[in-house]
Coordinates of C-alpha atoms and ligand atoms in Angstrom, one line a residue:
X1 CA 24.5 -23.1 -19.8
X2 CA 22.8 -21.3 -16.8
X3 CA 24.4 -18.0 -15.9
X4 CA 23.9 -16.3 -12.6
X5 CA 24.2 -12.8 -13.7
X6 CA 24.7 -10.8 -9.6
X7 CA 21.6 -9.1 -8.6
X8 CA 23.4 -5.8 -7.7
X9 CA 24.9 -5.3 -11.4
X10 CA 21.4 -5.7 -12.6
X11 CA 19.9 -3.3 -10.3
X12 CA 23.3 -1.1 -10.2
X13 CA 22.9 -1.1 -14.6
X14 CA 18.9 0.6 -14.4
X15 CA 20.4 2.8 -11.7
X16 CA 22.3 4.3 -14.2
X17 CA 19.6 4.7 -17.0
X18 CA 18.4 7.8 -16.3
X19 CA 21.9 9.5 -16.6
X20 CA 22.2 7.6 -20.1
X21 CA 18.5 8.9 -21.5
X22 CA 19.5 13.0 -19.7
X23 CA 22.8 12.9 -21.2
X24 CA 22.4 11.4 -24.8
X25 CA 22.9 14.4 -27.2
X26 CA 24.2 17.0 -24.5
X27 CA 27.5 18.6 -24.5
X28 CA 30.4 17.8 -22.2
X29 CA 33.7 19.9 -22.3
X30 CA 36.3 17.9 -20.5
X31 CA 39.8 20.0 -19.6
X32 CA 42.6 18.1 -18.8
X33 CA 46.1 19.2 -18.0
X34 CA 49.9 18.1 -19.6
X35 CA 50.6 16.2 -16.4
X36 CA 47.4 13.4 -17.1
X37 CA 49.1 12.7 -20.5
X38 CA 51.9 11.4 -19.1
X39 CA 49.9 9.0 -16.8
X40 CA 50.2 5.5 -17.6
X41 CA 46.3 5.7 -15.9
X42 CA 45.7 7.9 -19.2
X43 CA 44.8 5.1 -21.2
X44 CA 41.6 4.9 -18.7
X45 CA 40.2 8.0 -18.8
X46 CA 40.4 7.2 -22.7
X47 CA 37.9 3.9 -22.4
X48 CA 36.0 6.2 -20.3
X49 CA 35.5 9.0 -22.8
X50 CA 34.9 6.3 -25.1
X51 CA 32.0 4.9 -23.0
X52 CA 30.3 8.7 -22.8
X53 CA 30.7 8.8 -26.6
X54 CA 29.5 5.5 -27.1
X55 CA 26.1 6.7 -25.2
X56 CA 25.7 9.5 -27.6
X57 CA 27.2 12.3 -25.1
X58 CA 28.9 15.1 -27.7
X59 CA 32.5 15.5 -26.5
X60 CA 34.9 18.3 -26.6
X61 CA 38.4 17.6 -24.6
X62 CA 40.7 20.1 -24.2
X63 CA 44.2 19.6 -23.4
X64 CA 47.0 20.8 -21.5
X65 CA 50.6 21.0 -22.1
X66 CA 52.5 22.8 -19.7
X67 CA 54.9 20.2 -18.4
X68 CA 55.5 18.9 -22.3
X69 CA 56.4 22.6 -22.7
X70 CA 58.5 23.1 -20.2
X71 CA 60.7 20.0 -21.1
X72 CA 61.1 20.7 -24.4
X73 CA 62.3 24.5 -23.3
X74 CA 64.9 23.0 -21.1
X75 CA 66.1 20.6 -23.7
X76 CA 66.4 23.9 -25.8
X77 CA 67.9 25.3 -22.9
X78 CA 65.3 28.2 -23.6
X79 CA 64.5 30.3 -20.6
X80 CA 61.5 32.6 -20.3
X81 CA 60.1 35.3 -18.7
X82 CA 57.1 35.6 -16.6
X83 CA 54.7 38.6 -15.8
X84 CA 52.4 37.4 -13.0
X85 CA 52.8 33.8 -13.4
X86 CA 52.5 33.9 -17.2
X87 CA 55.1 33.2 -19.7
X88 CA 56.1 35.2 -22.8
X89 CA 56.1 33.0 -25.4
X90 CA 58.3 34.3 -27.7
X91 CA 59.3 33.1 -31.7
X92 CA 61.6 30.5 -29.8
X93 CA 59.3 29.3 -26.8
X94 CA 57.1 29.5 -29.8
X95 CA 58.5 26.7 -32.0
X96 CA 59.0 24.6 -28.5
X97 CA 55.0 25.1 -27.6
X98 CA 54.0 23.9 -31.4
X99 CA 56.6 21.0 -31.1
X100 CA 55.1 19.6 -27.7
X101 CA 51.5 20.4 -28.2
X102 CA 51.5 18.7 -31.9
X103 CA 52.9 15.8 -30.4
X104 CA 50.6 15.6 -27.6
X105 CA 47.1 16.3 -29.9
X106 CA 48.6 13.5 -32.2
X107 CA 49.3 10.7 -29.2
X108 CA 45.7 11.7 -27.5
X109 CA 44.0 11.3 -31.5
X110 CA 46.1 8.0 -31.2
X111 CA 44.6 6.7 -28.3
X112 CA 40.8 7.6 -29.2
X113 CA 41.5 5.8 -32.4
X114 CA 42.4 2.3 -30.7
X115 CA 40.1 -0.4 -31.5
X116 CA 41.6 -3.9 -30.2
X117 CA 39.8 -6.5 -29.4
X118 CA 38.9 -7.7 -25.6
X119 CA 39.7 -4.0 -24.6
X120 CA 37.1 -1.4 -23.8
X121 CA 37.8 0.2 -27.3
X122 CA 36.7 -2.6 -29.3
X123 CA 34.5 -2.0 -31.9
X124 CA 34.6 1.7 -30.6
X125 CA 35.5 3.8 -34.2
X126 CA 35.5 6.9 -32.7
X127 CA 36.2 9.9 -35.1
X128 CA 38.5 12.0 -33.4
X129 CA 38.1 16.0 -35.1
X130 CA 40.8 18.8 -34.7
X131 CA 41.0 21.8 -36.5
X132 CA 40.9 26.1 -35.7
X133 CA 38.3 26.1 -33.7
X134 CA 39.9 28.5 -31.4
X135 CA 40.4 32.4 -32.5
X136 CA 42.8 33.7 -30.7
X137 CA 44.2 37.4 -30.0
X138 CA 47.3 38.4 -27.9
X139 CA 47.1 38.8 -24.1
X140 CA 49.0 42.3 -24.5
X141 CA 51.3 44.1 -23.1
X142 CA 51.2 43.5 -18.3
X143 CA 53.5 45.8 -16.6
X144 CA 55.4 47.0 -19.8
X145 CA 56.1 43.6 -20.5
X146 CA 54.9 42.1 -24.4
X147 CA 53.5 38.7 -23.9
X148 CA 54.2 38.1 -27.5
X149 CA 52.9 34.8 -28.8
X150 CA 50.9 34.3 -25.5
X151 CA 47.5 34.5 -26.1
X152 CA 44.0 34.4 -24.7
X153 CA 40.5 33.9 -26.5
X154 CA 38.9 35.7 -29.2
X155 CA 36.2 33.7 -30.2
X156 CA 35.3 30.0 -31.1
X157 CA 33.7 28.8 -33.8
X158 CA 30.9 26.9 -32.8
X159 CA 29.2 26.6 -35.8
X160 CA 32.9 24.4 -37.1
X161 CA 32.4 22.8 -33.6
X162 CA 28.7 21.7 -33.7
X163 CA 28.5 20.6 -36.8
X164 CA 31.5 17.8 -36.0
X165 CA 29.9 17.1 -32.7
X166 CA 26.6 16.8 -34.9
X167 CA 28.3 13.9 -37.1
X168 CA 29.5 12.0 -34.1
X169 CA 32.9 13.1 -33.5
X170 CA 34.7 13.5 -30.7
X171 CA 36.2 17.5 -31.2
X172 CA 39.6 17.9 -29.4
X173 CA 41.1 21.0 -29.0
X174 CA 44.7 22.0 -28.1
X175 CA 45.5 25.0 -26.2
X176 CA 46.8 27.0 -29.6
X177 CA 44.8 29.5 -31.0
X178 CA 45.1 30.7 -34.5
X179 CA 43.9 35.0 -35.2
X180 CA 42.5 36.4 -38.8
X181 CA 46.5 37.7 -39.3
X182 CA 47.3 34.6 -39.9
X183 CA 49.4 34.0 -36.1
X184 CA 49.5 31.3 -33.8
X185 CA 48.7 31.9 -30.0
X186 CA 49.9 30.0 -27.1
X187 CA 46.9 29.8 -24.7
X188 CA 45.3 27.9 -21.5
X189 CA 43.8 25.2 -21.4
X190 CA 41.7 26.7 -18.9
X191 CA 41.1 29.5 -20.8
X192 CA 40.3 27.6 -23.9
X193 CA 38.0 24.7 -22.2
X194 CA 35.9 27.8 -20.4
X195 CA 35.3 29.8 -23.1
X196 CA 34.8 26.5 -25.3
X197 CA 32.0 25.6 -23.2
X198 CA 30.7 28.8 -22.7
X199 CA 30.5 29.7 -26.9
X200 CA 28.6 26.3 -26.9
X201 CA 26.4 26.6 -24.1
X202 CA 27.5 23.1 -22.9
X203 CA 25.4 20.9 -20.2
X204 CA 29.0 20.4 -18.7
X205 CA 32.1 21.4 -18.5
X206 CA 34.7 19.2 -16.4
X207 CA 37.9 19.7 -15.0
X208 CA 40.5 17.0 -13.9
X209 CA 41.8 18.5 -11.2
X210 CA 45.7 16.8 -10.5
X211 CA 46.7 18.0 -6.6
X212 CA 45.0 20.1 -4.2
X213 CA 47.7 21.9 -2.2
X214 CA 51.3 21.6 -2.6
X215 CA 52.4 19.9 0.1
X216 CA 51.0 16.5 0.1
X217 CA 51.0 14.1 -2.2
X218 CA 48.0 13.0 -4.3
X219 CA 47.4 10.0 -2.7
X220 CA 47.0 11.7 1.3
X221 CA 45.1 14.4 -0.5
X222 CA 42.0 15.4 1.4
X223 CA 39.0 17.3 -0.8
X224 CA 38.2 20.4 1.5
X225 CA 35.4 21.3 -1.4
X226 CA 32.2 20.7 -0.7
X227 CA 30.6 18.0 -3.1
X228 CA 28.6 20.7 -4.2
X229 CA 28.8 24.7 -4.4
X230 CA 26.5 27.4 -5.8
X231 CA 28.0 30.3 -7.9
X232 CA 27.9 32.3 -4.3
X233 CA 29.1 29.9 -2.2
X234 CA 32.3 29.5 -4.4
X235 CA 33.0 33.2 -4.2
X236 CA 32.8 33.1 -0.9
X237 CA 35.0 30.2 -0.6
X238 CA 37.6 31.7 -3.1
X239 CA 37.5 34.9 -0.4
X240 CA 38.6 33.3 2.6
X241 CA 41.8 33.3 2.8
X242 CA 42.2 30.0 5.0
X243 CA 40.3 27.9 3.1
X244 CA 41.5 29.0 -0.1
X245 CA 45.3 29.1 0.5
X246 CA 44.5 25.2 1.3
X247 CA 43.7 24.8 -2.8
X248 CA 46.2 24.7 -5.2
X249 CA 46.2 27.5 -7.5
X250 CA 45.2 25.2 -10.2
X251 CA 42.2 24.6 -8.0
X252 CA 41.6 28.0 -7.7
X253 CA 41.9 28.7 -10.9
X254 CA 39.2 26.1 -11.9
X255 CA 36.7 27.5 -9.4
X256 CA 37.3 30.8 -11.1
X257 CA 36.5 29.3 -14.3
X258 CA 33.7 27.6 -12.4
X259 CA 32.0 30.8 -11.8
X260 CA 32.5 32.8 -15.0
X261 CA 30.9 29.7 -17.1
X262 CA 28.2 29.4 -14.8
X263 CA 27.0 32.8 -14.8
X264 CA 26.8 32.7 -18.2
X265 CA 25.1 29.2 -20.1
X266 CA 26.9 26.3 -18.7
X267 CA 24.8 24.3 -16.4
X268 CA 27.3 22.5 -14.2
X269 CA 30.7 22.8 -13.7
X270 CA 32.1 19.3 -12.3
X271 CA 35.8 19.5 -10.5
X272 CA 37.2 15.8 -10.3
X273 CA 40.5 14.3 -9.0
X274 CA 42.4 12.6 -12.3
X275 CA 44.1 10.1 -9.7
X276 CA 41.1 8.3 -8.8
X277 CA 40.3 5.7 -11.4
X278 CA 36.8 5.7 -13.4
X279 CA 36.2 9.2 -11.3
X280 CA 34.4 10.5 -14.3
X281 CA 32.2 7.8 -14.3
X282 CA 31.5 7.8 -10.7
X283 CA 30.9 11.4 -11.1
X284 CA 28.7 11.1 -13.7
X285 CA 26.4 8.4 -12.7
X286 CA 26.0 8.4 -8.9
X287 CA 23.9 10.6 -7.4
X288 CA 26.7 11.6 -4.4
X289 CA 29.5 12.2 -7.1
X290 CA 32.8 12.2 -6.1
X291 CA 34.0 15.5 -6.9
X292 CA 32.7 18.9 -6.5
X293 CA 29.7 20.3 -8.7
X294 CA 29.4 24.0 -8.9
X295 CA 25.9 25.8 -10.5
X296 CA 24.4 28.7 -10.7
X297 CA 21.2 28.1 -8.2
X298 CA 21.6 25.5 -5.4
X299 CA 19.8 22.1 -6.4
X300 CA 18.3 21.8 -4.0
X301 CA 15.2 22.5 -2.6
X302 CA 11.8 22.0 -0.3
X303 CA 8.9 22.2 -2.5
X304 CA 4.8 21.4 -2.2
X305 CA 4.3 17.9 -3.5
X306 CA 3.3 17.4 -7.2
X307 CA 1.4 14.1 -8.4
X308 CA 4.3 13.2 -10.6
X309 CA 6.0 13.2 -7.1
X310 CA 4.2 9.8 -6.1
X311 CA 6.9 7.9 -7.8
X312 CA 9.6 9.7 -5.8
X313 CA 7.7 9.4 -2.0
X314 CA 6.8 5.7 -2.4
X315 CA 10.5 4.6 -3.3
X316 CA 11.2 6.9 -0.2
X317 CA 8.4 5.7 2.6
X318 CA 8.1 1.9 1.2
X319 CA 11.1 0.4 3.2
X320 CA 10.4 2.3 6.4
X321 CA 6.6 0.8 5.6
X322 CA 8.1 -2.4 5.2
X323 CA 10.1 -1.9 8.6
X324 CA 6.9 -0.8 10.5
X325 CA 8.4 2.8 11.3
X326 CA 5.6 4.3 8.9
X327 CA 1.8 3.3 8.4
X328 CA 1.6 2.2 5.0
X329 CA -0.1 4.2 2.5
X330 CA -0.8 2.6 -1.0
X331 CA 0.0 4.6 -3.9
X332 CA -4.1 5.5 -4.4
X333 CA -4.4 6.9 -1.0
X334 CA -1.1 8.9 -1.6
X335 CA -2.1 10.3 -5.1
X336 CA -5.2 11.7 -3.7
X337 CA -3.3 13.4 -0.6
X338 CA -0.4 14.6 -2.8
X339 CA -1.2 17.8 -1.9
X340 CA -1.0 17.4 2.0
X341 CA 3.2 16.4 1.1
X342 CA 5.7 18.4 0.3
X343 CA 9.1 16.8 -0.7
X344 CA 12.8 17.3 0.0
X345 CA 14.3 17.5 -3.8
X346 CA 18.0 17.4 -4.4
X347 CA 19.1 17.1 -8.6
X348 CA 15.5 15.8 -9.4
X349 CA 15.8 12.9 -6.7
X350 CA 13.3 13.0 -3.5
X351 CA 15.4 12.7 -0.4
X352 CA 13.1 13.5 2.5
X353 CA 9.4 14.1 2.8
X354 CA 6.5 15.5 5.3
X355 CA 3.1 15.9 5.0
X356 CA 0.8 18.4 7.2
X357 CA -3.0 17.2 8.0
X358 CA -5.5 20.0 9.2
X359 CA -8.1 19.2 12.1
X360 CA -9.4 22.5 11.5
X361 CA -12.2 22.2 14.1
X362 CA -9.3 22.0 17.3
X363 CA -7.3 24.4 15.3
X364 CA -4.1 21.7 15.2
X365 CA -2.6 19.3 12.9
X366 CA -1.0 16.1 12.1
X367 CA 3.1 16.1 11.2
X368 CA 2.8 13.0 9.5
X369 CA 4.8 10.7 7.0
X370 CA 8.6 12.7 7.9
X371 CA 10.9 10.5 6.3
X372 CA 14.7 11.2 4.9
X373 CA 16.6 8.8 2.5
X374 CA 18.9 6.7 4.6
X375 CA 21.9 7.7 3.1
X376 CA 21.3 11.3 3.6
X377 CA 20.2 11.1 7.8
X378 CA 21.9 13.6 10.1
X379 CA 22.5 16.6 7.3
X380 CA 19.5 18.8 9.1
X381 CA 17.4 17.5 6.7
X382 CA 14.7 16.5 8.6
X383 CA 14.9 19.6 11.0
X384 CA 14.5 21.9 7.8
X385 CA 11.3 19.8 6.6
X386 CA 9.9 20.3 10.2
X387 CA 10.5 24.1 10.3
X388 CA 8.8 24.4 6.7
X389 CA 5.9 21.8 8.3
X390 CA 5.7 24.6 11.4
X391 CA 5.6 27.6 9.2
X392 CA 3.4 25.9 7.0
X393 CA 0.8 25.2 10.3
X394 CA 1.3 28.5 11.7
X395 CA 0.1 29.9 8.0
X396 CA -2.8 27.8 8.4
X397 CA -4.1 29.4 11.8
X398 CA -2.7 25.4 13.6
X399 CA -1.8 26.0 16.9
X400 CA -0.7 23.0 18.1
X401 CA 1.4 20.4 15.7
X402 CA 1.2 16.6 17.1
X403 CA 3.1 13.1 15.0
X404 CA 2.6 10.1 16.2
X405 CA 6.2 8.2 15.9
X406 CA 7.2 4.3 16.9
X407 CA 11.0 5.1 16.6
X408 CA 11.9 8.7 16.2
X409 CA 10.1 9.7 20.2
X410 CA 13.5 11.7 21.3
X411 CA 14.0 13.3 17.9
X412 CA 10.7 15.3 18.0
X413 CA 11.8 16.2 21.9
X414 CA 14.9 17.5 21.1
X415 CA 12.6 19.4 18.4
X416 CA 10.2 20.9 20.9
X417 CA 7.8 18.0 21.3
X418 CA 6.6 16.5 24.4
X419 CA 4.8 13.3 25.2
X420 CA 1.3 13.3 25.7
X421 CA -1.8 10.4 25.6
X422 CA -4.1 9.5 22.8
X423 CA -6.8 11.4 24.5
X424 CA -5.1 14.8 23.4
X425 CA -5.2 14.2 19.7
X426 CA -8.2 15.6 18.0
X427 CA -11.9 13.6 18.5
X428 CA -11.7 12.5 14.6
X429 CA -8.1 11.1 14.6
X430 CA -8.7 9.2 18.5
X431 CA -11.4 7.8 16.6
X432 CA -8.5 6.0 14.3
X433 CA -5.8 5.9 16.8
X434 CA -3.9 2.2 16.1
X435 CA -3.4 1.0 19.6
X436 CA -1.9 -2.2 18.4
X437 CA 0.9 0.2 17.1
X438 CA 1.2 1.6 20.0
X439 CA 2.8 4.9 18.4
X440 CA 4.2 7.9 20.9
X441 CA 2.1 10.7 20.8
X442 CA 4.2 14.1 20.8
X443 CA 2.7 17.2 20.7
X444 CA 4.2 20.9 20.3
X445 CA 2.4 24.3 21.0
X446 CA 3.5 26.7 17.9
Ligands
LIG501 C1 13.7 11.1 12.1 C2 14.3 11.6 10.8 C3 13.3 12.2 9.9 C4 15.5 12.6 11.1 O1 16.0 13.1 9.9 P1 17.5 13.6 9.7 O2 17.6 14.4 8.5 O3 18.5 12.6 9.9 O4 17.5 14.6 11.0 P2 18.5 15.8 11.3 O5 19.7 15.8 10.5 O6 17.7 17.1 11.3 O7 18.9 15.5 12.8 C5 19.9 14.6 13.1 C6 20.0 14.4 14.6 O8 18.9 13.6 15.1 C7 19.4 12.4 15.6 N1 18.4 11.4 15.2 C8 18.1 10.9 14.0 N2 17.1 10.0 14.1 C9 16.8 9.8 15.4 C10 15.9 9.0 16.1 N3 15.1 8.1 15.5 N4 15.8 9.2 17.4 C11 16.6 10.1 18.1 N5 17.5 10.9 17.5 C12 17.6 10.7 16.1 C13 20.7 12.2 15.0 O9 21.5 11.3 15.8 C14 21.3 13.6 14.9 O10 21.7 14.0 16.2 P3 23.0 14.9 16.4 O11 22.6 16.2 15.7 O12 23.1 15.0 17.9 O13 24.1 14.2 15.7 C15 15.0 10.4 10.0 O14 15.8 9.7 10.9 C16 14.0 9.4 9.4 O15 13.6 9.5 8.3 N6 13.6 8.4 10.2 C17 12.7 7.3 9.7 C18 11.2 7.8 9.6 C19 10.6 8.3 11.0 O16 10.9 7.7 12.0 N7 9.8 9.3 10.9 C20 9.2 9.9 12.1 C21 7.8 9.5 12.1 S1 6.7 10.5 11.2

């Protein structure tokens, strides 16, 4: 039997090889809230962390509990007190907090243990790992109030941690810490998942983020993060007012988490929407994401072209070769004028690239070979690699900066250019001036 396997889920399945071979062996700490639990979409985000396990990614979820909590408080007809939006948990809330995250821990242990055939989890036999990973003290004493059983963070012990993840389990923690005087703690999951990842120096950690503001509802929910965010950049965001009275506070309270993990070992903080299905996934293993990536340094960046950049520029300049908007170079002709490129470099994928040609003798040069990646056009891109391409000339002693261009002639105007003849370029580049092409000549005094 012949069967047509679709081109695009060939070519979509080695897209997503390289994530596989970075993240095999690295540590994710996933924080989840109460409310996802509840979610008949749970069971999803379960065959998902069973597909990260599955490609050897060590996994440490931390769970919520808050609305499990506060049901089984109003069942007891328990009230409590707050001191700044957090509750004393006292002996009674205490019992209530044990009862609901217990049964939570067990029902998510359930669910990573399933195994039925023609599911996702077949054949999956993950080991799920609990245990006191998390040494907790009490929060204290805010405003003359004693948060009692209320708790934040001691300490976690990574060696307990590691060595689990090191045996292929999947560690989940609840938000109860235990201390040395033998207590138990009633903690955040926030709290707990930051310092978690932090004590492990994890690759990730991710939150599932559950609304944005608090007066829409998830589905008309608009993402006013940028996909991406430095360490600065989220400060700064987190001190506007406007925009940040736009985020729920759970939003706010993950960007603040964001920031303290990044400036210490965690490489990436990921924020994702729980309500979109497989958005872990797509988070993971696309390139664009679809949620919001803080880290410490921006990712991006325009750098002098290296030869293991060859790779990067011909997947870049090939189709606009193939269209005729380029003059095709082959990859020899490229790897021995490497160092005439530089490249556009976002996450360790080439988006845009330039390259600068001296005629030394009429003091100008060639802008030649600007290209951005189709998907990323109109984001100033191009304007940046010109300005670096200028400064780069005017380093050099270039006074003049000319490209020769079939479709991008009003671009380089609105960029200072203007349109001259063939018999301004420079004697040894007239001499191999393609009048079949017919390319614009453009020209800019520096
Ligand atoms: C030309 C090119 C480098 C521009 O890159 P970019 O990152 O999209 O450019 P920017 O974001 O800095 O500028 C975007 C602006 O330029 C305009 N623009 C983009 N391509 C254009 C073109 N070919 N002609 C005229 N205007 C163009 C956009 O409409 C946008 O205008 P707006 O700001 O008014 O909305 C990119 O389109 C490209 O790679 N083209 C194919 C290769 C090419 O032709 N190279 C030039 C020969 S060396």
């Amino acid at each position: 039997m012949h069967i047509n396997i679709p081109t695009e889920f060939v070519s979509w399945f080695r897209s997503v090889t390289p994530y596989i071979n970075t993240f095999r062996g690295k540590v994710f700490v996933i924080g989840f809230n109460g409310e996802m639990i509840t979610d008949a979409k749970f069971v999803h985000f379960i065959h998902d962390i069973n597909l990260l396990a599955s490609l050897g990614v060590r996994l440490v979820l931390v769970h919520g509990a808050r609305p499990q909590i506060q049901l089984r408080l109003d069942e007891s007809q328990l009230k409590t007190q707050t001191v700044m939006d957090i509750r004393v948990t006292d002996p009674a809330a205490l019992q209530c907090v044990k009862e609901s995250v217990g049964r939570i821990h067990h029902e998510i242990a359930a669910l990573l243990s399933m195994g039925l055939p023609n599911s996702p989890m077949a054949n999956a036999a993950i080991k799920v790992s609990s245990g006191n990973f998390v040494i907790a003290c009490p929060y204290g004493v805010i405003h003359g109030v004693d948060l009692l059983h209320t708790g934040k963070v001691r300490k976690i012990n990574v060696q307990a941690i590691t060595s689990n993840l090191e045996q292929g389990s999947v560690v989940l923690i609840s938000p109860l810490g235990y201390s040395p005087t033998g207590e138990i703690f009633n903690l955040t999951m926030e709290n707990v998942a930051t310092e978690t990842a932090i004590a492990l120096r994890a690759e990730k950690l991710i939150f599932l983020w559950d609304t944005l503001t608090q007066h829409t509802s998830p589905a008309e929910e608009k993402m006013p993060l940028p996909r991406e965010m430095t360490v600065e950049e989220t400060k700064s965001l987190l001190g506007e007012k406007k925009i940040a009275t736009q985020l729920s506070e759970e939003v706010q309270l993950f960007l603040q988490c964001a920031i303290k993990a990044c400036e210490m070992p965690v490489a990436r903080v990921h924020l994702i929407n729980r309500h979109t299905d497989g958005a872990i996934l797509q988070e993971l293993f696309t390139h664009h994401g679809i949620g919001t990536m803080i880290s410490k340094e921006t990712l991006q960046a325009i750098r002098k072209a290296r030869i293991d950049d060859v790779g990067g520029i011909l997947k870049l300049i090939e189709p606009l070769e193939a269209e005729g908007i380029l003059v095709r170079r082959g990859r020899e002709l490229l790897e021995i004028e490497i160092d005439r490129f530089i490249v556009l470099e976002h996450d360790g994928i080439i988006l845009g690239c330039a390259a600068l040609y001296p005629f030394s003798e009429e003091n100008s040069g060639e802008l030649a070979c600007l290209a951005i990646h189709r998907d990323y056009r109109n984001f100033g891109h191009g304007n940046r690699l010109l300005k670096y391409i200028e400064a780069q000339a005017a380093s050099q002693g270039i006074h003049t900066l000319f490209v020769l261009t079939t479709h991008a002639m009003h671009w380089f105007i609105e960029h200072g250019f203007s349109v001259t003849t063939p018999a301004d370029l420079p004697k040894a580049k007239q001499n191999f001036y393609n009048y079949q092409r017919r390319s614009k000549v453009l020209i800019k005094h520096l």
